Structures are given as structure tokens and as C-alpha cells.
Amino acid sequence: PNVTARPTRDSDELKQLFIKQAVSQVRWTESMQCLVAEGLLQAIECGPGTSLRGFMKRIDKDVQATSVGKLDDIKSLTK
């Protein structure tokens, strides 16, 4: 959740954080730094555009960031 910038598995907490997320600032950098600290090596941005991939490159150049916006992009991941 972007509200806390840390993972959670508590369903009650997730419900509350989902509500807060709609009106809170996005903590994208902190969220990605948390994932990197947990061992993230590869990130896949799904949807049109490549903004998040660009952000990830600025956060940690060692993470392999890929964008998939079309079916052919997804197919190329499995090759």
C-alpha cells in the first residue's frame, strides 16, 4: 500500500489502507525502495506508457524494469 510504503497481508488493515490511499499522497519511491530492500530484482509495468519504468530506473538502476502495454510485449517476456 502506498499509504505506508510497506507490505501487509492483514486483510482488515488492507481495507482501511485502501480507503486512505484514495486521499493520501503516493509514496512510490518509498514503496519501491522497500521492495528493493526485500530483494526485488525485476519489475514489470503493465499498461500503456513507461513512466513507472523510468521512475524505477532512477530509484535503483540494478532492477531490471520492463514495460508491457500490448499482447506482443507480454509474449516477448516468455521468450
Coordinates of N, CA, C and O in Angstrom, one line a residue:
P1 N 0.8 -1.2 0.0 CA 0.0 0.0 0.0 C 0.9 1.3 0.0 O 1.8 1.4 0.7
N2 N 0.5 2.2 -0.8 CA 1.3 3.4 -0.9 C 1.1 4.3 0.3 O 1.9 5.2 0.5
V3 N 0.1 4.1 1.1 CA -0.1 4.9 2.3 C 1.1 4.6 3.3 O 1.5 5.6 4.0
T4 N 1.5 3.4 3.5 CA 2.5 3.0 4.4 C 3.9 2.8 3.8 O 4.9 2.8 4.5
A5 N 3.9 2.5 2.5 CA 5.1 2.1 1.7 C 5.8 0.9 2.3 O 7.0 0.7 2.3
R6 N 4.9 0.0 2.8 CA 5.4 -1.3 3.3 C 4.4 -2.4 3.0 O 3.2 -2.1 3.0
P7 N 4.8 -3.6 2.8 CA 3.8 -4.7 2.5 C 3.0 -5.1 3.7 O 3.5 -4.9 4.9
T8 N 1.8 -5.6 3.5 CA 1.0 -6.1 4.6 C 0.1 -7.2 4.0 O -0.2 -7.2 2.8
R9 N -0.2 -8.2 4.9 CA -1.1 -9.3 4.5 C -2.4 -9.3 5.3 O -3.2 -10.1 5.1
D10 N -2.5 -8.3 6.2 CA -3.6 -8.2 7.1 C -4.8 -7.7 6.3 O -4.8 -6.5 5.9
S11 N -5.9 -8.5 6.1 CA -7.0 -8.0 5.3 C -7.7 -6.9 5.9 O -8.2 -6.0 5.1
D12 N -7.9 -6.8 7.2 CA -8.5 -5.6 7.8 C -7.7 -4.4 7.6 O -8.3 -3.3 7.3
E13 N -6.4 -4.5 7.8 CA -5.5 -3.3 7.5 C -5.6 -2.9 6.1 O -5.7 -1.7 5.8
L14 N -5.6 -3.9 5.2 CA -5.7 -3.5 3.7 C -6.9 -2.8 3.4 O -6.9 -1.8 2.6
K15 N -8.1 -3.1 4.0 CA -9.3 -2.4 3.7 C -9.2 -1.0 4.1 O -9.6 -0.1 3.4
Q16 N -8.7 -0.7 5.3 CA -8.5 0.6 5.8 C -7.5 1.4 5.0 O -7.7 2.6 4.7
L17 N -6.4 0.8 4.6 CA -5.4 1.5 3.8 C -5.9 1.8 2.4 O -5.6 2.8 1.8
F18 N -6.8 0.9 1.9 CA -7.3 1.2 0.5 C -8.2 2.5 0.6 O -8.1 3.3 -0.4
I19 N -8.9 2.7 1.6 CA -9.7 3.9 1.8 C -8.8 5.1 1.9 O -9.0 6.1 1.2
K20 N -7.8 5.0 2.7 CA -6.8 6.1 2.9 C -6.0 6.4 1.7 O -5.7 7.6 1.4
Q21 N -5.8 5.4 0.9 CA -5.0 5.6 -0.3 C -5.7 6.5 -1.3 O -5.0 7.2 -2.1
A22 N -7.0 6.5 -1.3 CA -7.7 7.3 -2.3 C -7.5 8.8 -2.0 O -7.7 9.6 -2.9
V23 N -7.1 9.2 -0.8 CA -7.0 10.6 -0.4 C -5.6 11.0 0.1 O -5.4 12.1 0.5
S24 N -4.7 10.0 0.0 CA -3.3 10.3 0.5 C -2.3 10.4 -0.6 O -2.6 9.9 -1.7
Q25 N -1.2 11.0 -0.3 CA -0.1 11.1 -1.3 C 0.4 9.7 -1.6 O 0.4 8.8 -0.8
V26 N 0.9 9.6 -2.9 CA 1.5 8.3 -3.3 C 3.0 8.3 -2.8 O 3.7 9.3 -3.0
R27 N 3.4 7.2 -2.2 CA 4.7 7.1 -1.7 C 5.5 6.1 -2.5 O 6.0 5.0 -2.1
W28 N 5.5 6.3 -3.8 CA 6.0 5.4 -4.8 C 7.5 5.1 -4.6 O 7.9 3.9 -4.5
T29 N 8.3 6.1 -4.4 CA 9.7 5.9 -4.2 C 10.0 5.0 -2.9 O 10.7 4.1 -3.0
E30 N 9.3 5.4 -1.8 CA 9.5 4.6 -0.6 C 9.0 3.2 -0.8 O 9.6 2.2 -0.3
S31 N 7.9 3.0 -1.5 CA 7.4 1.6 -1.8 C 8.4 0.8 -2.6 O 8.6 -0.4 -2.3
M32 N 9.0 1.4 -3.6 CA 9.9 0.7 -4.5 C 11.2 0.4 -3.7 O 11.8 -0.7 -3.8
Q33 N 11.7 1.4 -2.9 CA 12.8 1.1 -2.0 C 12.6 0.0 -1.1 O 13.5 -0.8 -0.8
C34 N 11.4 -0.1 -0.5 CA 11.1 -1.2 0.4 C 11.2 -2.6 -0.4 O 11.8 -3.5 0.1
L35 N 10.6 -2.6 -1.6 CA 10.7 -3.9 -2.4 C 12.2 -4.2 -2.8 O 12.6 -5.4 -2.7
V36 N 13.0 -3.2 -3.1 CA 14.4 -3.4 -3.4 C 15.1 -4.0 -2.1 O 15.9 -5.0 -2.2
A37 N 14.8 -3.4 -1.0 CA 15.4 -3.9 0.3 C 15.0 -5.4 0.5 O 15.7 -6.1 1.2
E38 N 13.8 -5.8 0.0 CA 13.3 -7.2 0.2 C 13.9 -8.1 -0.9 O 13.6 -9.3 -0.9
G39 N 14.6 -7.5 -1.8 CA 15.3 -8.4 -2.8 C 14.7 -8.3 -4.2 O 15.1 -9.1 -5.1
L40 N 13.9 -7.3 -4.5 CA 13.4 -7.1 -5.9 C 14.5 -7.0 -6.9 O 15.4 -6.2 -6.7
L41 N 14.4 -7.8 -7.9 CA 15.4 -7.8 -9.0 C 14.8 -7.4 -10.3 O 15.6 -6.9 -11.2
Q42 N 13.5 -7.6 -10.5 CA 12.9 -7.4 -11.8 C 11.5 -6.8 -11.5 O 10.8 -7.3 -10.6
A43 N 11.1 -5.8 -12.3 CA 9.8 -5.1 -12.2 C 9.2 -5.1 -13.5 O 9.9 -4.8 -14.5
I44 N 7.9 -5.3 -13.6 CA 7.1 -5.3 -14.9 C 6.0 -4.3 -14.7 O 5.1 -4.4 -13.8
E45 N 6.0 -3.2 -15.5 CA 5.0 -2.2 -15.6 C 3.9 -2.7 -16.6 O 4.3 -2.9 -17.8
C46 N 2.7 -2.8 -16.2 CA 1.6 -3.3 -17.0 C 0.7 -2.1 -17.4 O 0.3 -1.3 -16.5
G47 N 0.5 -1.9 -18.7 CA -0.4 -0.9 -19.1 C 0.3 0.1 -20.1 O 1.5 -0.1 -20.4
P48 N -0.4 1.0 -20.6 CA 0.3 2.0 -21.6 C 1.3 2.9 -20.9 O 1.2 3.2 -19.7
G49 N 2.3 3.2 -21.7 CA 3.3 4.1 -21.1 C 4.5 3.4 -20.4 O 4.5 2.2 -20.2
T50 N 5.5 4.2 -20.1 CA 6.7 3.7 -19.5 C 7.1 4.6 -18.3 O 8.3 4.5 -17.9
S51 N 6.3 5.4 -17.8 CA 6.6 6.3 -16.7 C 7.2 5.6 -15.5 O 8.2 5.9 -14.9
L52 N 6.5 4.5 -15.0 CA 6.9 3.8 -13.8 C 8.2 3.1 -14.0 O 9.0 3.1 -13.1
R53 N 8.5 2.6 -15.2 CA 9.8 2.0 -15.5 C 10.9 3.0 -15.4 O 11.9 2.8 -14.8
G54 N 10.6 4.2 -15.9 CA 11.6 5.3 -15.7 C 11.8 5.7 -14.3 O 13.0 5.9 -13.9
F55 N 10.8 5.8 -13.5 CA 10.9 6.0 -12.1 C 11.8 5.0 -11.4 O 12.7 5.3 -10.6
M56 N 11.5 3.7 -11.8 CA 12.3 2.6 -11.2 C 13.8 2.7 -11.5 O 14.6 2.5 -10.6
K57 N 14.1 3.1 -12.7 CA 15.5 3.2 -13.1 C 16.2 4.3 -12.3 O 17.4 4.2 -12.0
R58 N 15.5 5.4 -11.9 CA 16.1 6.4 -11.1 C 16.2 6.0 -9.6 O 17.1 6.4 -8.9
I59 N 15.3 5.1 -9.2 CA 15.4 4.6 -7.8 C 16.5 3.6 -7.6 O 17.3 3.7 -6.6
D60 N 16.6 2.6 -8.5 CA 17.6 1.6 -8.4 C 17.9 1.1 -9.8 O 17.1 0.3 -10.4
K61 N 19.1 1.4 -10.4 CA 19.5 1.0 -11.7 C 19.7 -0.5 -11.9 O 19.8 -1.0 -13.0
D62 N 19.9 -1.2 -10.7 CA 20.2 -2.6 -10.8 C 18.9 -3.4 -11.0 O 19.0 -4.6 -11.4
V63 N 17.7 -2.8 -10.8 CA 16.5 -3.5 -11.0 C 16.1 -3.5 -12.5 O 16.2 -2.5 -13.1
Q64 N 15.9 -4.7 -13.1 CA 15.5 -4.8 -14.5 C 14.1 -4.4 -14.6 O 13.2 -5.2 -14.2
A65 N 13.8 -3.3 -15.2 CA 12.4 -2.8 -15.3 C 12.0 -2.9 -16.8 O 12.7 -2.5 -17.7
T66 N 10.8 -3.5 -17.0 CA 10.2 -3.8 -18.3 C 8.8 -3.2 -18.3 O 8.1 -3.3 -17.3
S67 N 8.4 -2.7 -19.5 CA 7.0 -2.2 -19.7 C 6.3 -3.1 -20.7 O 6.9 -3.5 -21.7
V68 N 5.1 -3.5 -20.3 CA 4.3 -4.3 -21.3 C 2.9 -3.5 -21.4 O 2.2 -3.3 -20.5
G69 N 2.7 -3.1 -22.6 CA 1.4 -2.4 -22.9 C 0.6 -3.1 -24.0 O -0.6 -2.7 -24.2
K70 N 1.1 -4.1 -24.6 CA 0.4 -4.8 -25.7 C 0.6 -6.3 -25.5 O 1.6 -6.7 -24.9
L71 N -0.2 -7.1 -26.2 CA -0.1 -8.5 -26.1 C 1.2 -9.0 -26.6 O 1.9 -9.9 -26.0
D72 N 1.8 -8.4 -27.6 CA 3.1 -8.8 -28.1 C 4.2 -8.6 -27.1 O 5.2 -9.3 -27.0
D73 N 4.1 -7.5 -26.3 CA 5.0 -7.2 -25.2 C 5.0 -8.3 -24.2 O 6.1 -8.8 -23.8
I74 N 3.8 -8.8 -23.9 CA 3.7 -9.9 -22.9 C 4.3 -11.2 -23.5 O 5.0 -11.9 -22.8
K75 N 4.0 -11.4 -24.7 CA 4.5 -12.7 -25.3 C 6.0 -12.6 -25.4 O 6.7 -13.7 -25.2
S76 N 6.6 -11.5 -25.6 CA 8.1 -11.4 -25.6 C 8.8 -11.7 -24.3 O 9.9 -12.0 -24.2
L77 N 8.0 -11.6 -23.2 CA 8.6 -11.9 -21.9 C 8.8 -13.3 -21.7 O 9.7 -13.7 -20.9
T78 N 8.1 -14.2 -22.4 CA 8.2 -15.6 -22.2 C 9.3 -16.2 -23.2 O 9.5 -17.4 -23.2
K79 N 9.9 -15.4 -24.0 CA 10.9 -16.0 -25.0 C 12.2 -16.1 -24.3 O 12.6 -15.4 -23.4

